[in-house]
Every structure is written in C-alpha cells, then in structure tokens.
Coordinates of C-alpha atoms and ligand atoms in Angstrom, one line a residue:
X1 CA 31.5 14.2 -34.8
X2 CA 29.7 11.0 -35.8
X3 CA 26.0 10.9 -35.1
X4 CA 24.6 9.1 -32.0
X5 CA 23.0 5.8 -32.9
X6 CA 19.4 4.9 -32.3
X7 CA 17.8 1.5 -32.4
X8 CA 14.2 0.4 -31.7
X9 CA 11.6 -2.1 -32.8
X10 CA 7.9 -3.2 -32.7
X11 CA 6.4 -6.6 -32.6
X12 CA 4.3 -7.7 -35.6
X13 CA 1.8 -9.3 -33.2
X14 CA -1.2 -7.3 -34.3
X15 CA -2.0 -4.0 -36.0
X16 CA 0.1 -1.1 -34.7
X17 CA -2.0 1.2 -32.5
X18 CA -2.1 4.9 -31.6
X19 CA -0.2 3.9 -28.4
X20 CA 2.7 2.6 -30.5
X21 CA 2.7 5.7 -32.6
X22 CA 2.6 8.2 -29.7
X23 CA 4.9 6.3 -27.4
X24 CA 7.5 5.4 -30.0
X25 CA 7.0 5.7 -33.7
X26 CA 6.5 9.5 -33.6
X27 CA 10.0 9.7 -32.1
X28 CA 11.5 7.3 -34.6
X29 CA 10.4 9.8 -37.3
X30 CA 11.8 12.7 -35.4
X31 CA 15.1 11.2 -34.5
X32 CA 16.0 10.0 -38.1
X33 CA 17.0 13.5 -39.1
X34 CA 19.6 13.9 -36.4
X35 CA 20.7 10.3 -35.5
X36 CA 22.0 7.2 -37.2
X37 CA 18.8 5.1 -36.9
X38 CA 18.0 1.4 -37.1
X39 CA 14.3 0.5 -36.9
X40 CA 13.3 -3.1 -37.1
X41 CA 10.2 -5.3 -37.1
X42 CA 10.9 -7.7 -34.2
X43 CA 9.4 -10.9 -35.6
X44 CA 11.6 -13.1 -33.4
X45 CA 10.0 -11.5 -30.4
X46 CA 6.5 -11.9 -31.8
X47 CA 6.8 -15.7 -31.8
X48 CA 7.3 -15.8 -28.0
X49 CA 3.5 -16.3 -28.1
X50 CA 1.8 -18.5 -30.8
X51 CA 1.4 -16.8 -34.1
X52 CA -0.3 -18.0 -37.2
X53 CA 2.4 -18.2 -39.9
X54 CA 0.4 -16.4 -42.7
X55 CA -0.7 -13.7 -40.3
X56 CA 2.8 -13.2 -39.0
X57 CA 4.1 -12.7 -42.5
X58 CA 1.3 -10.2 -43.3
X59 CA 1.7 -8.3 -40.1
X60 CA 5.5 -8.1 -40.5
X61 CA 5.1 -6.5 -43.9
X62 CA 2.4 -4.3 -42.6
X63 CA 4.5 -3.0 -39.7
X64 CA 7.4 -2.2 -42.0
X65 CA 5.0 -0.4 -44.4
X66 CA 3.5 1.6 -41.5
X67 CA 7.0 2.7 -40.5
X68 CA 7.5 4.1 -44.0
X69 CA 4.0 5.6 -44.2
X70 CA 4.5 7.4 -40.9
X71 CA 7.5 9.2 -42.4
X72 CA 10.6 7.0 -41.9
X73 CA 12.8 7.5 -45.0
X74 CA 14.5 4.2 -45.8
X75 CA 17.4 6.1 -47.4
X76 CA 18.0 7.9 -44.1
X77 CA 17.2 5.2 -41.6
X78 CA 17.8 1.5 -41.8
X79 CA 14.5 -0.4 -41.8
X80 CA 14.7 -4.2 -41.5
X81 CA 13.3 -7.4 -40.2
X82 CA 15.0 -8.8 -37.1
X83 CA 14.9 -12.4 -38.4
X84 CA 16.8 -11.4 -41.5
X85 CA 19.9 -10.6 -39.5
X86 CA 21.1 -13.8 -37.9
X87 CA 23.3 -12.0 -35.3
X88 CA 20.2 -11.1 -33.3
X89 CA 19.4 -14.7 -32.4
X90 CA 23.1 -15.3 -31.8
X91 CA 23.8 -12.4 -29.5
X92 CA 20.4 -13.0 -27.8
X93 CA 21.6 -16.5 -26.9
X94 CA 25.1 -15.3 -25.7
X95 CA 23.4 -12.7 -23.4
X96 CA 20.9 -15.3 -22.2
X97 CA 23.8 -17.2 -20.6
X98 CA 24.7 -14.0 -18.7
X99 CA 21.2 -13.3 -17.5
X100 CA 20.0 -14.5 -14.1
X101 CA 16.7 -16.3 -13.6
X102 CA 15.8 -13.9 -10.8
X103 CA 16.2 -10.9 -13.2
X104 CA 13.8 -12.5 -15.7
X105 CA 11.3 -13.5 -13.0
X106 CA 11.1 -9.9 -11.9
X107 CA 10.0 -8.6 -15.4
X108 CA 6.4 -7.3 -15.1
X109 CA 5.7 -8.0 -18.8
X110 CA 6.6 -11.6 -18.3
X111 CA 4.4 -11.8 -15.2
X112 CA 1.4 -10.1 -17.1
X113 CA 1.8 -12.2 -20.2
X114 CA 2.2 -15.6 -18.5
X115 CA -0.4 -15.1 -15.7
X116 CA -3.0 -17.8 -15.6
X117 CA -1.5 -19.6 -18.7
X118 CA -0.9 -23.3 -18.4
X119 CA 2.0 -23.6 -20.8
X120 CA 4.3 -20.7 -21.2
X121 CA 7.0 -20.8 -23.8
X122 CA 10.6 -20.5 -22.6
X123 CA 11.1 -17.8 -25.2
X124 CA 8.6 -15.5 -23.4
X125 CA 10.8 -15.8 -20.3
X126 CA 14.1 -15.1 -22.1
X127 CA 12.6 -12.4 -24.3
X128 CA 14.4 -9.5 -22.5
X129 CA 17.8 -11.1 -23.2
X130 CA 16.9 -11.2 -26.9
X131 CA 15.9 -7.5 -26.7
X132 CA 19.2 -6.6 -25.0
X133 CA 20.9 -8.3 -27.9
X134 CA 19.0 -6.2 -30.4
X135 CA 20.2 -3.0 -28.7
X136 CA 23.8 -4.0 -27.9
X137 CA 24.4 -5.5 -31.3
X138 CA 24.4 -1.9 -32.8
X139 CA 25.9 -0.3 -29.8
X140 CA 22.9 2.0 -29.7
X141 CA 23.2 5.2 -27.7
X142 CA 19.4 5.9 -27.6
X143 CA 16.4 3.6 -27.6
X144 CA 13.0 5.4 -28.2
X145 CA 10.3 3.4 -26.5
X146 CA 7.2 3.8 -24.4
X147 CA 7.1 3.5 -20.6
X148 CA 6.4 -0.3 -20.6
X149 CA 9.9 -1.0 -22.0
X150 CA 11.7 0.8 -19.2
X151 CA 12.4 -2.4 -17.2
X152 CA 13.7 -4.2 -20.2
X153 CA 16.0 -1.3 -20.9
X154 CA 17.3 -1.4 -17.4
X155 CA 18.2 -5.1 -17.8
X156 CA 19.9 -4.3 -21.1
X157 CA 22.1 -1.7 -19.3
X158 CA 22.9 -4.2 -16.5
X159 CA 23.8 -6.9 -19.1
X160 CA 26.0 -4.5 -21.0
X161 CA 27.8 -3.5 -17.8
X162 CA 28.1 -7.2 -16.7
X163 CA 29.6 -8.1 -20.0
X164 CA 32.0 -5.2 -19.9
X165 CA 33.1 -6.1 -16.4
X166 CA 33.7 -9.7 -17.2
X167 CA 35.2 -9.6 -20.7
X168 CA 36.5 -6.0 -20.9
X169 CA 34.9 -2.8 -22.2
X170 CA 32.8 -3.7 -25.3
X171 CA 29.3 -2.3 -25.1
X172 CA 28.0 1.3 -24.7
X173 CA 25.4 1.7 -22.0
X174 CA 22.2 2.7 -23.8
X175 CA 19.8 5.3 -22.7
X176 CA 16.0 5.2 -23.1
X177 CA 14.2 7.9 -25.0
X178 CA 10.8 8.0 -23.4
X179 CA 8.3 10.8 -24.1
X180 CA 7.1 13.0 -21.2
X181 CA 3.5 12.9 -22.3
X182 CA 2.1 9.8 -24.1
X183 CA 4.6 7.2 -22.9
X184 CA 1.7 5.1 -21.7
X185 CA -1.5 5.6 -23.6
X186 CA -4.3 3.7 -21.9
X187 CA -7.1 1.5 -23.3
X188 CA -10.3 3.3 -24.4
X189 CA -12.4 0.9 -22.4
X190 CA -10.3 0.6 -19.2
X191 CA -7.9 3.3 -18.2
X192 CA -6.1 1.0 -15.8
X193 CA -4.7 -1.0 -18.8
X194 CA -2.4 0.1 -21.5
X195 CA -3.6 0.4 -25.1
X196 CA -2.4 -2.9 -26.7
X197 CA -2.4 -4.3 -30.2
X198 CA -2.9 -7.8 -28.8
X199 CA -6.1 -7.0 -26.9
X200 CA -9.0 -9.2 -27.9
X201 CA -11.3 -6.2 -27.8
X202 CA -10.8 -4.0 -30.9
X203 CA -12.8 -1.3 -29.2
X204 CA -10.1 -0.8 -26.6
X205 CA -7.5 0.5 -29.1
X206 CA -7.3 2.7 -32.2
X207 CA -5.3 0.9 -34.9
X208 CA -3.3 3.2 -37.1
X209 CA -5.1 1.6 -40.1
X210 CA -8.6 1.9 -38.7
X211 CA -11.0 3.6 -41.2
X212 CA -12.1 7.1 -40.2
X213 CA -15.6 6.1 -39.2
X214 CA -14.3 3.3 -37.0
X215 CA -12.0 5.8 -35.3
X216 CA -15.0 8.2 -34.7
X217 CA -17.1 5.3 -33.3
X218 CA -14.3 4.1 -31.0
X219 CA -13.7 7.5 -29.6
X220 CA -17.4 8.3 -29.1
X221 CA -17.7 5.0 -27.2
X222 CA -14.5 5.6 -25.1
X223 CA -15.2 5.4 -21.4
X224 CA -15.2 8.7 -19.5
X225 CA -16.6 9.4 -16.1
X226 CA -19.8 10.7 -14.7
X227 CA -18.5 14.3 -14.5
X228 CA -18.3 16.8 -17.3
X229 CA -15.0 18.6 -16.8
X230 CA -12.3 18.3 -19.4
X231 CA -9.5 18.3 -16.9
X232 CA -6.1 16.6 -16.8
X233 CA -6.0 14.7 -13.5
X234 CA -4.6 11.2 -14.0
X235 CA -5.3 10.2 -10.3
X236 CA -9.0 11.1 -10.2
X237 CA -9.9 11.3 -13.9
X238 CA -7.8 8.6 -15.6
X239 CA -10.1 8.2 -18.6
X240 CA -10.4 11.8 -19.5
X241 CA -6.7 12.4 -18.8
X242 CA -5.8 9.7 -21.3
X243 CA -8.0 11.3 -24.0
X244 CA -6.4 14.6 -23.3
X245 CA -2.9 13.1 -23.7
X246 CA -3.9 11.6 -27.0
X247 CA -5.3 15.0 -28.0
X248 CA -2.1 16.9 -27.2
X249 CA -0.1 14.3 -29.1
X250 CA -2.2 14.5 -32.2
X251 CA -2.3 18.3 -32.4
X252 CA 0.1 21.1 -31.3
X253 CA -2.1 22.0 -28.3
X254 CA -0.8 21.8 -24.7
X255 CA -2.7 20.2 -21.9
X256 CA -3.7 23.6 -20.5
X257 CA -4.9 24.8 -24.0
X258 CA -7.1 21.7 -24.3
X259 CA -8.5 22.2 -20.9
X260 CA -9.2 25.9 -21.6
X261 CA -10.7 25.1 -25.1
X262 CA -13.4 22.9 -23.6
X263 CA -14.1 24.6 -20.3
X264 CA -17.7 24.3 -19.3
X265 CA -18.7 22.3 -22.5
X266 CA -18.8 18.7 -21.2
X267 CA -17.3 15.8 -23.1
X268 CA -19.3 15.8 -26.3
X269 CA -17.5 18.5 -28.3
X270 CA -14.2 17.4 -26.8
X271 CA -14.6 13.9 -28.0
X272 CA -15.9 15.0 -31.5
X273 CA -12.8 17.2 -32.0
X274 CA -10.5 14.6 -30.7
X275 CA -11.9 12.1 -33.2
X276 CA -11.2 14.6 -36.0
X277 CA -7.7 15.3 -34.8
X278 CA -6.9 11.5 -34.8
X279 CA -8.5 11.1 -38.2
X280 CA -6.6 14.1 -39.5
X281 CA -3.3 12.6 -38.3
X282 CA -4.0 9.1 -39.6
X283 CA -5.6 9.6 -42.9
X284 CA -2.4 10.7 -44.7
X285 CA -0.5 7.9 -43.1
X286 CA -3.1 5.4 -44.4
X287 CA -3.0 6.9 -47.9
X288 CA 0.8 6.5 -48.0
X289 CA 0.5 3.0 -46.5
X290 CA -1.7 1.9 -49.4
X291 CA 0.7 3.4 -51.9
X292 CA 3.6 1.6 -50.4
X293 CA 1.9 -1.8 -50.3
X294 CA 0.8 -1.3 -53.9
X295 CA 4.2 -0.2 -55.1
X296 CA 5.7 -3.6 -54.5
X297 CA 8.9 -2.0 -53.3
X298 CA 8.8 -3.2 -49.7
X299 CA 10.9 -6.3 -50.1
X300 CA 13.7 -4.3 -51.9
X301 CA 13.7 -1.8 -49.1
X302 CA 13.8 -4.6 -46.4
X303 CA 16.6 -6.4 -48.3
X304 CA 18.7 -3.2 -48.5
X305 CA 18.0 -2.6 -44.8
X306 CA 19.1 -6.1 -43.9
X307 CA 22.4 -5.6 -45.7
X308 CA 23.1 -2.4 -43.9
X309 CA 22.1 -3.9 -40.5
X310 CA 24.2 -7.0 -41.1
X311 CA 27.3 -5.0 -41.9
X312 CA 26.8 -3.0 -38.6
X313 CA 26.1 -6.1 -36.6
X314 CA 29.0 -8.2 -37.9
X315 CA 31.8 -6.3 -36.1
X316 CA 30.0 -6.5 -32.7
X317 CA 29.3 -10.2 -32.9
X318 CA 32.9 -11.0 -33.9
X319 CA 34.3 -9.0 -31.0
X320 CA 31.9 -10.6 -28.5
X321 CA 32.7 -14.1 -29.6
X322 CA 36.4 -13.4 -29.5
X323 CA 36.2 -12.0 -26.0
X324 CA 34.0 -14.9 -24.7
X325 CA 36.5 -17.4 -25.9
X326 CA 35.1 -18.9 -29.1
X327 CA 37.7 -20.2 -31.5
X328 CA 37.8 -17.9 -34.5
X329 CA 38.4 -19.7 -37.7
Ligands
TYM1 P1 5.8 -3.5 -28.6 O1 5.7 -4.1 -29.9 O2 4.9 -4.0 -27.5 O3 5.5 -1.9 -28.7 C1 6.3 -1.1 -29.6 C2 6.6 0.2 -29.0 O4 5.4 0.9 -28.7 C3 5.4 1.3 -27.3 N1 4.0 1.2 -26.8 C4 3.3 2.2 -26.2 N2 3.6 3.5 -25.9 C5 2.7 4.2 -25.3 N3 1.5 3.7 -25.0 C6 1.1 2.5 -25.2 N4 -0.1 2.0 -24.9 C7 2.1 1.6 -25.9 N5 2.0 0.3 -26.3 C8 3.2 0.1 -26.8 C9 6.3 0.4 -26.6 O5 6.8 0.9 -25.4 C10 7.4 0.1 -27.7 O6 8.3 1.2 -27.7 N6 9.9 -5.4 -26.5 C11 9.5 -4.4 -27.4 C12 10.0 -4.6 -28.8 C13 11.5 -4.6 -28.9 C14 12.4 -3.6 -28.8 C15 13.7 -4.1 -29.0 C16 12.2 -2.2 -28.5 C17 12.2 -5.8 -29.2 N7 13.6 -5.4 -29.3 C18 14.8 -3.3 -29.0 C19 13.4 -1.4 -28.5 C20 14.6 -1.9 -28.7 C21 7.9 -4.5 -27.5 O7 7.4 -5.5 -27.2 O8 7.3 -3.4 -28.1

C-alpha cells in the first residue's frame, strides 16, 4: 500500500517560535518516517504583508534550515520553497475563482490581520485560496498544523468538494493533523493571544534560535497569576496552563506529573525547570542549525526538493486545467 501523503508549511515572516515547533514542526519530524511528506517554506504567503526583500530571503533560508535542524531528513521528506514551484501560484489563482467573497470575509485570521489597517493588500484576503492550492496540488491526505489553521483547512475541504462536484472527482478531501495539547501555545506576556513570530514584542515569544540566556530570561519574566499553585486550568489559570503545556511538550511528562512535581512549591522552581527543559530541547537544534548554515548545502537541498515537488505537482495542474476547459497544447 502506498504511504499517505502529508503537506504543510510555515511563513518566513519572522523567526520560528516554540509555538510553531510544538504546534506543527514536531509533528512534521514525526510523520516523515511513516508518510510521504512535503514540507515547504511559504514565501508567497509571507508577502501578503509587506516584507523587506533582504529579510525575506534570509528568513526563507533560515526557516528551511530550522526544518532540517529540527530533524527533517531531506532524503526522506521533500523540503522546498513554495515560490520555486510555479504551480502553487497557478492553482491558487484557479481556486480563487471558485472561492466566495463571503467565505474569505469570515476568516478570523484575515479579520485579525486587517483590523485597523488603512490599506490591506488583496493577497491577504485571498490568502486561504492560495493555501488550499498548496494542499490540493499534492493531493495531501494529512495536514499537520496548529489550531489557528483549522478554519483555512475547512475552506480547503470545501473547495476540494466544490471542484469535484463541478468538474468531476479530482481532489482528495484532506484532514487536519492537530495536536491535542500544544495546538495553541499562547504569548508569554498575554495568555489571551497566541504566541506569534510576527509580534513586535520579542518577550512574548521564544524563538527557536534564541540564546539559552535569552530563553531563561523570557521564561522568568513570563506572566503568571497572583496564586502559587501549578495547576492546569485554562479557564481560570490561562498563563500557568500555557506554561504547563509547553513543559509537557518539551519533556515526556504528562500534565498530571508536572502538577504533582511542583505541588506546594510555587512558581519559582517550576519556571526554572521549564527554562532548562526548553534550553535542553533547543540547544541541539541550534547547534545543527549552525552546521547546516555553514555547510553551504542548503541551496542544493532546496533545488532537489523543488524538482521532486514540481514532478508531483505537474500531474495535478494538468488534470485541473484540462477539466476546467483550458486548451491543452
Ligand atoms: P504560520 O507560518 O503562521 O505557522 C506555521 C505553523 O505553526 C502553527 N502555529 C502554532 N501552533 C501552536 N501554537 C502557536 N502559537 C502557533 N503559531 C503558529 C500554525 O498553526 C502552523 O501550522 N497559513 C499557514 C501556512 C501555510 C500552510 C499551507 C500550512 C500556507 N500553506 C499549507 C499548511 C498547509 C500559516 O500562516 O502558518
């Protein structure tokens, strides 16, 4: 039996955070052993908000290198840049024509990102159609993502179904692969907001490439509450619950084990150990990251990923264009 196919991606719109790792990257690494995986750097999505060209180039390479440093083997999984495979923009456009304005207007990410802005690019609005194209281009079965992508995935499923109904059975209906704990890691300074790489306050997130002392400082300053009980209770103790989630995802401990370990001790020892757990997780990744950047192999890896991705995308785009009525020359 052939392996199920997996596709996912991250925007190079800043440094990847612990939220990106726990919500998605950790699962990329896990799934590569059992699935046919495609992992991309979604640079076309990043430009839906203004990006400095030099920074975009650097961040794109950095995200690809972090994938590898976190444990993705480019000989097992296909790692590539979205912009290097033209079919993404092409299928994105074709699906945009099938997407309703009302569907895009309901997207909470669009509402959040456009709120209060005077000029909002049209690309930010049609962003979910491009994402649907990413997934359907490879006929992915599974899409490992965090909770914030659920609505985009629902739209992808609707678009696949709509295309199939109108033009005959073509696309698989993809499923999300969303972790039970850690699908929404919150900001360190405000537990009502998700941890985000594009936050202007660097103290609100832990970047995967933050130096150990920076990580320790950020965790020691993380907001808690006026109590002293290390207890998982997202309703009443959102800050502490978020830190417990991070703890369980960086170690093998369960929520109950973390609670028991710090019973009656207050937040001090808990935060100290949490910082060491995060440092212990990230230090080896950072070491490999430096080696990968210094090795000069990244472009070769991305070229070979592009070639494999192009080959897989080609058949889909042909079929789609044929069915939609484009003249095939
Ligand atoms: P992006 O770049 O915002 O985030 C990358 C991945 O990290 C997850 N994530 C989180 N998980 C838990 N807690 C958090 N605080 C947190 N922040 C981010 C996201 O859910 C995501 O899985 N639209 C996508 C990129 C994309 C894509 C795709 C994903 C474009 N095409 C095709 C899957 C398939 C995005 O902006 O992710």
